[in-house]
């Protein structure tokens, strides 16, 4: 479970959400001119991640230390891999390499995606809005 949570929250889509969820435990520094965001991994109290961002503020390297285990994820070649007739600027890495204590455990290359419409409007039903308002006033 811990490895799956680390993979989820270290992904290009998960890291920004995990960093936001870290609140005042999340910090930003700069290393060789690049932003480095340090944040706790949700659900794994002993795991701390350091995400190095590229010039477009996309995760290019995420290192997670959990006890004596170091997991490193590198992401390169961000692009929209959808069909040329269906580009929607959903940029994902073309290459993902995962290492565990320095040993490569995954090496994936993206060649094509079918990323649908990323903007979804989900209206909140009146009953849910009313229930939320009632519990907030208590």
mmCIF file of N, CA and C in Angstrom:
data_model
loop_
_atom_site.group_PDB
_atom_site.id
_atom_site.type_symbol
_atom_site.label_atom_id
_atom_site.label_comp_id
_atom_site.label_asym_id
_atom_site.label_seq_id
_atom_site.Cartn_x
_atom_site.Cartn_y
_atom_site.Cartn_z
ATOM 1 N N UNK A 1 0.827 -1.194 0.000
ATOM 2 C CA UNK A 1 0.000 0.000 0.000
ATOM 3 C C UNK A 1 0.873 1.260 0.000
ATOM 4 N N UNK A 2 1.924 1.255 0.841
ATOM 5 C CA UNK A 2 2.781 2.445 0.903
ATOM 6 C C UNK A 2 3.441 2.729 -0.441
ATOM 7 N N UNK A 3 3.911 1.697 -1.124
ATOM 8 C CA UNK A 3 4.536 1.912 -2.440
ATOM 9 C C UNK A 3 3.534 2.473 -3.437
ATOM 10 N N UNK A 4 2.317 1.963 -3.416
ATOM 11 C CA UNK A 4 1.294 2.467 -4.341
ATOM 12 C C UNK A 4 0.963 3.920 -4.036
ATOM 13 N N UNK A 5 0.853 4.273 -2.755
ATOM 14 C CA UNK A 5 0.592 5.670 -2.400
ATOM 15 C C UNK A 5 1.749 6.565 -2.826
ATOM 16 N N UNK A 6 2.963 6.103 -2.634
ATOM 17 C CA UNK A 6 4.124 6.888 -3.049
ATOM 18 C C UNK A 6 4.105 7.095 -4.558
ATOM 19 N N UNK A 7 3.814 6.045 -5.318
ATOM 20 C CA UNK A 7 3.752 6.183 -6.784
ATOM 21 C C UNK A 7 2.656 7.167 -7.194
ATOM 22 N N UNK A 8 1.507 7.060 -6.564
ATOM 23 C CA UNK A 8 0.388 7.956 -6.888
ATOM 24 C C UNK A 8 0.758 9.411 -6.623
ATOM 25 N N UNK A 9 1.264 9.700 -5.411
ATOM 26 C CA UNK A 9 1.534 11.080 -5.020
ATOM 27 C C UNK A 9 2.853 11.618 -5.573
ATOM 28 N N UNK A 10 3.627 10.765 -6.269
ATOM 29 C CA UNK A 10 4.860 11.220 -6.900
ATOM 30 C C UNK A 10 4.700 11.394 -8.402
ATOM 31 N N UNK A 11 3.528 11.111 -8.900
ATOM 32 C CA UNK A 11 3.278 11.237 -10.342
ATOM 33 C C UNK A 11 3.183 12.714 -10.724
ATOM 34 N N UNK A 12 3.311 13.026 -12.003
ATOM 35 C CA UNK A 12 3.187 14.429 -12.423
ATOM 36 C C UNK A 12 1.840 15.056 -12.060
ATOM 37 N N UNK A 13 0.793 14.243 -12.002
ATOM 38 C CA UNK A 13 -0.517 14.767 -11.627
ATOM 39 C C UNK A 13 -0.708 14.752 -10.118
ATOM 40 N N UNK A 14 -0.121 13.799 -9.421
ATOM 41 C CA UNK A 14 -0.318 13.667 -7.983
ATOM 42 C C UNK A 14 0.547 14.587 -7.148
ATOM 43 N N UNK A 15 1.775 14.850 -7.599
ATOM 44 C CA UNK A 15 2.707 15.655 -6.799
ATOM 45 C C UNK A 15 2.169 17.052 -6.480
ATOM 46 N N UNK A 16 1.604 17.787 -7.448
ATOM 47 C CA UNK A 16 1.065 19.110 -7.083
ATOM 48 C C UNK A 16 -0.054 19.032 -6.048
ATOM 49 N N UNK A 17 -0.888 17.999 -6.148
ATOM 50 C CA UNK A 17 -1.981 17.845 -5.184
ATOM 51 C C UNK A 17 -1.448 17.470 -3.809
ATOM 52 N N UNK A 18 -0.439 16.594 -3.769
ATOM 53 C CA UNK A 18 0.158 16.210 -2.491
ATOM 54 C C UNK A 18 0.858 17.400 -1.850
ATOM 55 N N UNK A 19 1.546 18.202 -2.673
ATOM 56 C CA UNK A 19 2.231 19.382 -2.146
ATOM 57 C C UNK A 19 1.228 20.372 -1.565
ATOM 58 N N UNK A 20 0.107 20.546 -2.231
ATOM 59 C CA UNK A 20 -0.942 21.434 -1.731
ATOM 60 C C UNK A 20 -1.529 20.883 -0.435
ATOM 61 N N UNK A 21 -1.751 19.577 -0.391
ATOM 62 C CA UNK A 21 -2.309 18.951 0.808
ATOM 63 C C UNK A 21 -1.347 19.045 1.990
ATOM 64 N N UNK A 22 -0.046 19.202 1.720
ATOM 65 C CA UNK A 22 0.952 19.280 2.787
ATOM 66 C C UNK A 22 0.874 20.548 3.606
ATOM 67 N N UNK A 23 0.152 21.551 3.096
ATOM 68 C CA UNK A 23 -0.023 22.806 3.836
ATOM 69 C C UNK A 23 1.285 23.420 4.262
ATOM 70 N N UNK A 24 1.420 23.743 5.566
ATOM 71 C CA UNK A 24 2.626 24.419 6.053
ATOM 72 C C UNK A 24 3.829 23.480 6.153
ATOM 73 N N UNK A 25 3.635 22.189 5.870
ATOM 74 C CA UNK A 25 4.764 21.256 5.841
ATOM 75 C C UNK A 25 5.435 21.226 4.465
ATOM 76 N N UNK A 26 4.822 21.882 3.492
ATOM 77 C CA UNK A 26 5.380 21.963 2.144
ATOM 78 C C UNK A 26 6.271 23.189 2.043
ATOM 79 N N UNK A 27 7.467 23.001 1.483
ATOM 80 C CA UNK A 27 8.403 24.111 1.312
ATOM 81 C C UNK A 27 8.897 24.150 -0.128
ATOM 82 N N UNK A 28 9.360 25.331 -0.531
ATOM 83 C CA UNK A 28 9.935 25.509 -1.866
ATOM 84 C C UNK A 28 11.302 26.149 -1.710
ATOM 85 N N UNK A 29 12.302 25.538 -2.315
ATOM 86 C CA UNK A 29 13.655 26.092 -2.360
ATOM 87 C C UNK A 29 14.091 26.084 -3.818
ATOM 88 N N UNK A 30 15.314 26.525 -4.069
ATOM 89 C CA UNK A 30 15.854 26.489 -5.426
ATOM 90 C C UNK A 30 17.203 25.795 -5.406
ATOM 91 N N UNK A 31 17.409 24.907 -6.374
ATOM 92 C CA UNK A 31 18.664 24.185 -6.519
ATOM 93 C C UNK A 31 19.109 24.350 -7.966
ATOM 94 N N UNK A 32 20.252 24.960 -8.160
ATOM 95 C CA UNK A 32 20.773 25.274 -9.499
ATOM 96 C C UNK A 32 19.725 25.967 -10.356
ATOM 97 N N UNK A 33 19.003 26.896 -9.741
ATOM 98 C CA UNK A 33 18.021 27.689 -10.463
ATOM 99 C C UNK A 33 16.674 27.027 -10.671
ATOM 100 N N UNK A 34 16.510 25.787 -10.245
ATOM 101 C CA UNK A 34 15.237 25.085 -10.431
ATOM 102 C C UNK A 34 14.484 25.016 -9.118
ATOM 103 N N UNK A 35 13.159 25.191 -9.155
ATOM 104 C CA UNK A 35 12.375 25.046 -7.929
ATOM 105 C C UNK A 35 12.375 23.597 -7.450
ATOM 106 N N UNK A 36 12.501 23.425 -6.143
ATOM 107 C CA UNK A 36 12.418 22.110 -5.513
ATOM 108 C C UNK A 36 11.343 22.206 -4.439
ATOM 109 N N UNK A 37 10.301 21.413 -4.599
ATOM 110 C CA UNK A 37 9.171 21.416 -3.674
ATOM 111 C C UNK A 37 9.285 20.179 -2.783
ATOM 112 N N UNK A 38 9.334 20.408 -1.476
ATOM 113 C CA UNK A 38 9.422 19.314 -0.509
ATOM 114 C C UNK A 38 8.077 19.195 0.192
ATOM 115 N N UNK A 39 7.544 17.975 0.253
ATOM 116 C CA UNK A 39 6.209 17.779 0.828
ATOM 117 C C UNK A 39 6.073 16.371 1.379
ATOM 118 N N UNK A 40 5.180 16.183 2.363
ATOM 119 C CA UNK A 40 4.909 14.838 2.879
ATOM 120 C C UNK A 40 4.009 14.073 1.907
ATOM 121 N N UNK A 41 4.177 12.761 1.878
ATOM 122 C CA UNK A 41 3.319 11.912 1.049
ATOM 123 C C UNK A 41 2.054 11.577 1.852
ATOM 124 N N UNK A 42 0.872 11.968 1.355
ATOM 125 C CA UNK A 42 -0.366 11.659 2.080
ATOM 126 C C UNK A 42 -0.531 10.153 2.298
ATOM 127 N N UNK A 43 -0.876 9.782 3.517
ATOM 128 C CA UNK A 43 -1.110 8.391 3.843
ATOM 129 C C UNK A 43 0.121 7.588 4.219
ATOM 130 N N UNK A 44 1.308 8.202 4.065
ATOM 131 C CA UNK A 44 2.562 7.527 4.430
ATOM 132 C C UNK A 44 3.340 8.503 5.314
ATOM 133 N N UNK A 45 3.052 8.524 6.621
ATOM 134 C CA UNK A 45 3.603 9.546 7.510
ATOM 135 C C UNK A 45 5.124 9.677 7.491
ATOM 136 N N UNK A 46 5.842 8.600 7.213
ATOM 137 C CA UNK A 46 7.311 8.671 7.246
ATOM 138 C C UNK A 46 7.929 9.048 5.905
ATOM 139 N N UNK A 47 7.130 9.222 4.870
ATOM 140 C CA UNK A 47 7.666 9.491 3.528
ATOM 141 C C UNK A 47 7.664 10.981 3.213
ATOM 142 N N UNK A 48 8.822 11.459 2.767
ATOM 143 C CA UNK A 48 8.991 12.860 2.365
ATOM 144 C C UNK A 48 9.460 12.890 0.915
ATOM 145 N N UNK A 49 8.809 13.718 0.109
ATOM 146 C CA UNK A 49 9.148 13.829 -1.309
ATOM 147 C C UNK A 49 9.824 15.162 -1.600
ATOM 148 N N UNK A 50 10.733 15.138 -2.567
ATOM 149 C CA UNK A 50 11.356 16.352 -3.104
ATOM 150 C C UNK A 50 11.155 16.318 -4.611
ATOM 151 N N UNK A 51 10.375 17.269 -5.122
ATOM 152 C CA UNK A 51 10.090 17.331 -6.548
ATOM 153 C C UNK A 51 10.870 18.488 -7.169
ATOM 154 N N UNK A 52 11.714 18.169 -8.126
ATOM 155 C CA UNK A 52 12.434 19.193 -8.880
ATOM 156 C C UNK A 52 11.618 19.494 -10.129
ATOM 157 N N UNK A 53 11.363 20.786 -10.367
ATOM 158 C CA UNK A 53 10.508 21.187 -11.480
ATOM 159 C C UNK A 53 11.338 21.699 -12.653
ATOM 160 N N UNK A 54 10.806 21.521 -13.868
ATOM 161 C CA UNK A 54 11.472 22.055 -15.052
ATOM 162 C C UNK A 54 11.027 23.493 -15.306
ATOM 163 N N UNK A 55 11.443 24.061 -16.430
ATOM 164 C CA UNK A 55 11.131 25.458 -16.738
ATOM 165 C C UNK A 55 9.633 25.713 -16.901
ATOM 166 N N UNK A 56 8.861 24.665 -17.199
ATOM 167 C CA UNK A 56 7.402 24.803 -17.330
ATOM 168 C C UNK A 56 6.687 24.420 -16.036
ATOM 169 N N UNK A 57 7.452 24.296 -14.941
ATOM 170 C CA UNK A 57 6.919 23.906 -13.627
ATOM 171 C C UNK A 57 6.274 22.527 -13.631
ATOM 172 N N UNK A 58 6.802 21.632 -14.462
ATOM 173 C CA UNK A 58 6.370 20.239 -14.474
ATOM 174 C C UNK A 58 7.403 19.432 -13.690
ATOM 175 N N UNK A 59 6.947 18.385 -13.016
ATOM 176 C CA UNK A 59 7.880 17.534 -12.264
ATOM 177 C C UNK A 59 8.834 16.857 -13.233
ATOM 178 N N UNK A 60 10.144 17.060 -13.022
ATOM 179 C CA UNK A 60 11.110 16.335 -13.842
ATOM 180 C C UNK A 60 11.804 15.243 -13.034
ATOM 181 N N UNK A 61 11.802 15.405 -11.719
ATOM 182 C CA UNK A 61 12.402 14.388 -10.845
ATOM 183 C C UNK A 61 11.720 14.486 -9.488
ATOM 184 N N UNK A 62 11.268 13.336 -8.969
ATOM 185 C CA UNK A 62 10.678 13.287 -7.634
ATOM 186 C C UNK A 62 11.419 12.195 -6.869
ATOM 187 N N UNK A 63 12.011 12.584 -5.755
ATOM 188 C CA UNK A 63 12.705 11.631 -4.896
ATOM 189 C C UNK A 63 11.932 11.509 -3.595
ATOM 190 N N UNK A 64 11.622 10.282 -3.215
ATOM 191 C CA UNK A 64 10.864 10.037 -1.985
ATOM 192 C C UNK A 64 11.698 9.171 -1.066
ATOM 193 N N UNK A 65 11.881 9.645 0.158
ATOM 194 C CA UNK A 65 12.591 8.881 1.190
ATOM 195 C C UNK A 65 11.554 8.389 2.192
ATOM 196 N N UNK A 66 11.558 7.071 2.385
ATOM 197 C CA UNK A 66 10.651 6.436 3.333
ATOM 198 C C UNK A 66 11.496 5.453 4.133
ATOM 199 N N UNK A 67 11.990 5.896 5.282
ATOM 200 C CA UNK A 67 12.918 5.077 6.057
ATOM 201 C C UNK A 67 14.214 4.919 5.287
ATOM 202 N N UNK A 68 14.649 3.679 5.090
ATOM 203 C CA UNK A 68 15.892 3.453 4.363
ATOM 204 C C UNK A 68 15.661 3.174 2.879
ATOM 205 N N UNK A 69 14.443 3.387 2.400
ATOM 206 C CA UNK A 69 14.121 3.182 0.993
ATOM 207 C C UNK A 69 14.035 4.541 0.296
ATOM 208 N N UNK A 70 14.738 4.646 -0.833
ATOM 209 C CA UNK A 70 14.683 5.862 -1.649
ATOM 210 C C UNK A 70 14.099 5.476 -3.002
ATOM 211 N N UNK A 71 12.970 6.103 -3.332
ATOM 212 C CA UNK A 71 12.347 5.889 -4.639
ATOM 213 C C UNK A 71 12.531 7.165 -5.448
ATOM 214 N N UNK A 72 12.992 7.002 -6.676
ATOM 215 C CA UNK A 72 13.245 8.159 -7.537
ATOM 216 C C UNK A 72 12.471 7.986 -8.839
ATOM 217 N N UNK A 73 11.773 9.036 -9.219
ATOM 218 C CA UNK A 73 10.983 9.038 -10.446
ATOM 219 C C UNK A 73 11.497 10.171 -11.322
ATOM 220 N N UNK A 74 11.846 9.875 -12.566
ATOM 221 C CA UNK A 74 12.233 10.938 -13.500
ATOM 222 C C UNK A 74 11.234 10.955 -14.642
ATOM 223 N N UNK A 75 10.871 12.162 -15.025
ATOM 224 C CA UNK A 75 9.872 12.379 -16.067
ATOM 225 C C UNK A 75 10.474 13.318 -17.109
ATOM 226 N N UNK A 76 10.470 12.895 -18.371
ATOM 227 C CA UNK A 76 11.018 13.723 -19.449
ATOM 228 C C UNK A 76 10.099 13.666 -20.665
ATOM 229 N N UNK A 77 10.344 14.578 -21.584
ATOM 230 C CA UNK A 77 9.635 14.574 -22.863
ATOM 231 C C UNK A 77 8.151 14.841 -22.769
ATOM 232 N N UNK A 78 7.763 15.808 -21.937
ATOM 233 C CA UNK A 78 6.341 16.129 -21.808
ATOM 234 C C UNK A 78 5.767 16.544 -23.164
ATOM 235 N N UNK A 79 4.579 16.028 -23.469
ATOM 236 C CA UNK A 79 3.917 16.380 -24.721
ATOM 237 C C UNK A 79 2.455 15.955 -24.630
ATOM 238 N N UNK A 80 1.681 16.362 -25.616
ATOM 239 C CA UNK A 80 0.310 15.909 -25.777
ATOM 240 C C UNK A 80 0.376 14.741 -26.750
ATOM 241 N N UNK A 81 0.211 13.540 -26.254
ATOM 242 C CA UNK A 81 0.361 12.336 -27.073
ATOM 243 C C UNK A 81 -0.955 11.868 -27.691
ATOM 244 N N UNK A 82 -1.981 12.724 -27.646
ATOM 245 C CA UNK A 82 -3.242 12.387 -28.303
ATOM 246 C C UNK A 82 -3.055 12.384 -29.816
ATOM 247 N N UNK A 83 -4.033 11.800 -30.498
ATOM 248 C CA UNK A 83 -4.083 11.822 -31.950
ATOM 249 C C UNK A 83 -3.939 13.270 -32.431
ATOM 250 N N UNK A 84 -3.211 13.520 -33.527
ATOM 251 C CA UNK A 84 -3.032 14.902 -34.004
ATOM 252 C C UNK A 84 -4.341 15.658 -34.242
ATOM 253 N N UNK A 85 -5.427 14.947 -34.488
ATOM 254 C CA UNK A 85 -6.722 15.601 -34.703
ATOM 255 C C UNK A 85 -7.463 15.882 -33.402
ATOM 256 N N UNK A 86 -6.913 15.422 -32.257
ATOM 257 C CA UNK A 86 -7.594 15.567 -30.975
ATOM 258 C C UNK A 86 -6.655 16.090 -29.895
ATOM 259 N N UNK A 87 -5.772 17.011 -30.233
ATOM 260 C CA UNK A 87 -4.846 17.574 -29.240
ATOM 261 C C UNK A 87 -5.629 18.472 -28.284
ATOM 262 N N UNK A 88 -5.372 18.315 -26.979
ATOM 263 C CA UNK A 88 -6.054 19.154 -25.994
ATOM 264 C C UNK A 88 -5.072 19.757 -24.992
ATOM 265 N N UNK A 89 -3.779 19.684 -25.299
ATOM 266 C CA UNK A 89 -2.735 20.243 -24.441
ATOM 267 C C UNK A 89 -2.748 19.624 -23.046
ATOM 268 N N UNK A 90 -2.962 18.323 -22.980
ATOM 269 C CA UNK A 90 -2.825 17.574 -21.732
ATOM 270 C C UNK A 90 -1.424 16.974 -21.765
ATOM 271 N N UNK A 91 -0.461 17.679 -21.185
ATOM 272 C CA UNK A 91 0.937 17.283 -21.290
ATOM 273 C C UNK A 91 1.290 16.244 -20.229
ATOM 274 N N UNK A 92 1.770 15.104 -20.716
ATOM 275 C CA UNK A 92 2.238 14.043 -19.833
ATOM 276 C C UNK A 92 3.652 13.674 -20.273
ATOM 277 N N UNK A 93 4.429 13.059 -19.387
ATOM 278 C CA UNK A 93 5.796 12.725 -19.771
ATOM 279 C C UNK A 93 5.844 11.611 -20.818
ATOM 280 N N UNK A 94 6.752 11.754 -21.749
ATOM 281 C CA UNK A 94 6.968 10.713 -22.744
ATOM 282 C C UNK A 94 7.820 9.587 -22.206
ATOM 283 N N UNK A 95 8.538 9.856 -21.125
ATOM 284 C CA UNK A 95 9.430 8.848 -20.543
ATOM 285 C C UNK A 95 9.334 8.931 -19.032
ATOM 286 N N UNK A 96 9.150 7.767 -18.395
ATOM 287 C CA UNK A 96 9.121 7.657 -16.941
ATOM 288 C C UNK A 96 10.111 6.576 -16.550
ATOM 289 N N UNK A 97 11.017 6.924 -15.648
ATOM 290 C CA UNK A 97 11.945 5.937 -15.104
ATOM 291 C C UNK A 97 11.796 5.968 -13.592
ATOM 292 N N UNK A 98 11.568 4.785 -13.007
ATOM 293 C CA UNK A 98 11.451 4.662 -11.552
ATOM 294 C C UNK A 98 12.608 3.820 -11.038
ATOM 295 N N UNK A 99 13.258 4.330 -9.996
ATOM 296 C CA UNK A 99 14.341 3.594 -9.353
ATOM 297 C C UNK A 99 13.995 3.382 -7.884
ATOM 298 N N UNK A 100 14.425 2.245 -7.368
ATOM 299 C CA UNK A 100 14.279 1.934 -5.939
ATOM 300 C C UNK A 100 15.678 1.642 -5.420
ATOM 301 N N UNK A 101 16.142 2.505 -4.521
ATOM 302 C CA UNK A 101 17.513 2.407 -3.996
ATOM 303 C C UNK A 101 18.530 2.290 -5.128
ATOM 304 N N UNK A 102 18.330 3.094 -6.172
ATOM 305 C CA UNK A 102 19.277 3.174 -7.278
ATOM 306 C C UNK A 102 19.103 2.148 -8.380
ATOM 307 N N UNK A 103 18.190 1.189 -8.220
ATOM 308 C CA UNK A 103 17.979 0.140 -9.215
ATOM 309 C C UNK A 103 16.707 0.453 -9.997
ATOM 310 N N UNK A 104 16.794 0.430 -11.322
ATOM 311 C CA UNK A 104 15.629 0.712 -12.157
ATOM 312 C C UNK A 104 14.610 -0.417 -12.014
ATOM 313 N N UNK A 105 13.372 -0.034 -11.663
ATOM 314 C CA UNK A 105 12.297 -1.020 -11.548
ATOM 315 C C UNK A 105 11.208 -0.820 -12.603
ATOM 316 N N UNK A 106 11.144 0.369 -13.177
ATOM 317 C CA UNK A 106 10.211 0.644 -14.286
ATOM 318 C C UNK A 106 10.863 1.616 -15.239
ATOM 319 N N UNK A 107 10.670 1.383 -16.526
ATOM 320 C CA UNK A 107 11.179 2.270 -17.572
ATOM 321 C C UNK A 107 10.114 2.279 -18.665
ATOM 322 N N UNK A 108 9.270 3.301 -18.659
ATOM 323 C CA UNK A 108 8.118 3.352 -19.558
ATOM 324 C C UNK A 108 8.249 4.485 -20.571
ATOM 325 N N UNK A 109 7.787 4.222 -21.792
ATOM 326 C CA UNK A 109 7.758 5.234 -22.840
ATOM 327 C C UNK A 109 6.323 5.384 -23.318
ATOM 328 N N UNK A 110 5.845 6.615 -23.389
ATOM 329 C CA UNK A 110 4.500 6.895 -23.882
ATOM 330 C C UNK A 110 4.572 7.162 -25.372
ATOM 331 N N UNK A 111 3.719 6.498 -26.135
ATOM 332 C CA UNK A 111 3.678 6.751 -27.577
ATOM 333 C C UNK A 111 2.351 7.347 -28.016
ATOM 334 N N UNK A 112 1.279 7.018 -27.285
ATOM 335 C CA UNK A 112 -0.032 7.548 -27.655
ATOM 336 C C UNK A 112 -0.947 7.530 -26.439
ATOM 337 N N UNK A 113 -1.776 8.558 -26.332
ATOM 338 C CA UNK A 113 -2.771 8.608 -25.261
ATOM 339 C C UNK A 113 -4.133 8.926 -25.859
ATOM 340 N N UNK A 114 -5.154 8.710 -25.071
ATOM 341 C CA UNK A 114 -6.507 9.141 -25.419
ATOM 342 C C UNK A 114 -7.050 9.900 -24.222
ATOM 343 N N UNK A 115 -6.502 11.065 -24.014
ATOM 344 C CA UNK A 115 -6.926 11.904 -22.906
ATOM 345 C C UNK A 115 -8.176 12.648 -23.342
ATOM 346 N N UNK A 116 -9.264 12.437 -22.620
ATOM 347 C CA UNK A 116 -10.525 13.093 -22.971
ATOM 348 C C UNK A 116 -10.566 14.527 -22.485
ATOM 349 N N UNK A 117 -11.718 15.099 -22.557
ATOM 350 C CA UNK A 117 -11.920 16.471 -22.112
ATOM 351 C C UNK A 117 -11.613 16.548 -20.613
ATOM 352 N N UNK A 118 -10.650 17.390 -20.256
ATOM 353 C CA UNK A 118 -10.233 17.495 -18.865
ATOM 354 C C UNK A 118 -11.145 18.374 -18.024
ATOM 355 N N UNK A 119 -11.978 19.167 -18.675
ATOM 356 C CA UNK A 119 -12.844 20.077 -17.938
ATOM 357 C C UNK A 119 -14.206 19.428 -17.765
ATOM 358 N N UNK A 120 -14.549 19.099 -16.558
ATOM 359 C CA UNK A 120 -15.818 18.446 -16.280
ATOM 360 C C UNK A 120 -16.565 19.285 -15.256
ATOM 361 N N UNK A 121 -17.793 19.629 -15.568
ATOM 362 C CA UNK A 121 -18.635 20.380 -14.643
ATOM 363 C C UNK A 121 -19.541 19.390 -13.935
ATOM 364 N N UNK A 122 -19.452 19.376 -12.621
ATOM 365 C CA UNK A 122 -20.282 18.478 -11.823
ATOM 366 C C UNK A 122 -21.122 19.330 -10.877
ATOM 367 N N UNK A 123 -22.360 19.618 -11.239
ATOM 368 C CA UNK A 123 -23.190 20.417 -10.343
ATOM 369 C C UNK A 123 -23.454 19.668 -9.036
ATOM 370 N N UNK A 124 -23.435 20.403 -7.958
ATOM 371 C CA UNK A 124 -23.706 19.819 -6.645
ATOM 372 C C UNK A 124 -25.215 19.830 -6.437
ATOM 373 N N UNK A 125 -25.804 18.661 -6.184
ATOM 374 C CA UNK A 125 -27.254 18.610 -5.975
ATOM 375 C C UNK A 125 -27.673 19.479 -4.785
ATOM 376 N N UNK A 126 -28.881 20.045 -4.875
ATOM 377 C CA UNK A 126 -29.393 20.924 -3.828
ATOM 378 C C UNK A 126 -29.392 20.219 -2.464
ATOM 379 N N UNK A 127 -29.736 18.937 -2.432
ATOM 380 C CA UNK A 127 -29.781 18.219 -1.160
ATOM 381 C C UNK A 127 -28.391 18.151 -0.511
ATOM 382 N N UNK A 128 -27.354 18.025 -1.322
ATOM 383 C CA UNK A 128 -25.999 17.973 -0.786
ATOM 384 C C UNK A 128 -25.574 19.369 -0.316
ATOM 385 N N UNK A 129 -25.892 20.391 -1.094
ATOM 386 C CA UNK A 129 -25.583 21.773 -0.673
ATOM 387 C C UNK A 129 -26.264 22.096 0.646
ATOM 388 N N UNK A 130 -27.545 21.723 0.761
ATOM 389 C CA UNK A 130 -28.299 21.999 1.983
ATOM 390 C C UNK A 130 -27.710 21.242 3.176
ATOM 391 N N UNK A 131 -27.342 19.973 2.961
ATOM 392 C CA UNK A 131 -26.749 19.172 4.045
ATOM 393 C C UNK A 131 -25.411 19.762 4.484
ATOM 394 N N UNK A 132 -24.622 20.234 3.522
ATOM 395 C CA UNK A 132 -23.321 20.847 3.860
ATOM 396 C C UNK A 132 -23.521 22.123 4.652
ATOM 397 N N UNK A 133 -24.475 22.935 4.228
ATOM 398 C CA UNK A 133 -24.742 24.179 4.937
ATOM 399 C C UNK A 133 -25.240 23.909 6.348
ATOM 400 N N UNK A 134 -26.079 22.893 6.506
ATOM 401 C CA UNK A 134 -26.621 22.563 7.833
ATOM 402 C C UNK A 134 -25.527 22.084 8.766
ATOM 403 N N UNK A 135 -24.605 21.248 8.267
ATOM 404 C CA UNK A 135 -23.528 20.740 9.132
ATOM 405 C C UNK A 135 -22.508 21.840 9.439
ATOM 406 N N UNK A 136 -22.334 22.784 8.536
ATOM 407 C CA UNK A 136 -21.389 23.864 8.781
ATOM 408 C C UNK A 136 -21.901 24.849 9.826
ATOM 409 N N UNK A 137 -23.240 24.974 9.943
ATOM 410 C CA UNK A 137 -23.806 25.912 10.912
ATOM 411 C C UNK A 137 -23.894 25.339 12.329
ATOM 412 N N UNK A 138 -23.587 24.070 12.489
ATOM 413 C CA UNK A 138 -23.671 23.452 13.817
ATOM 414 C C UNK A 138 -22.504 23.823 14.667
#
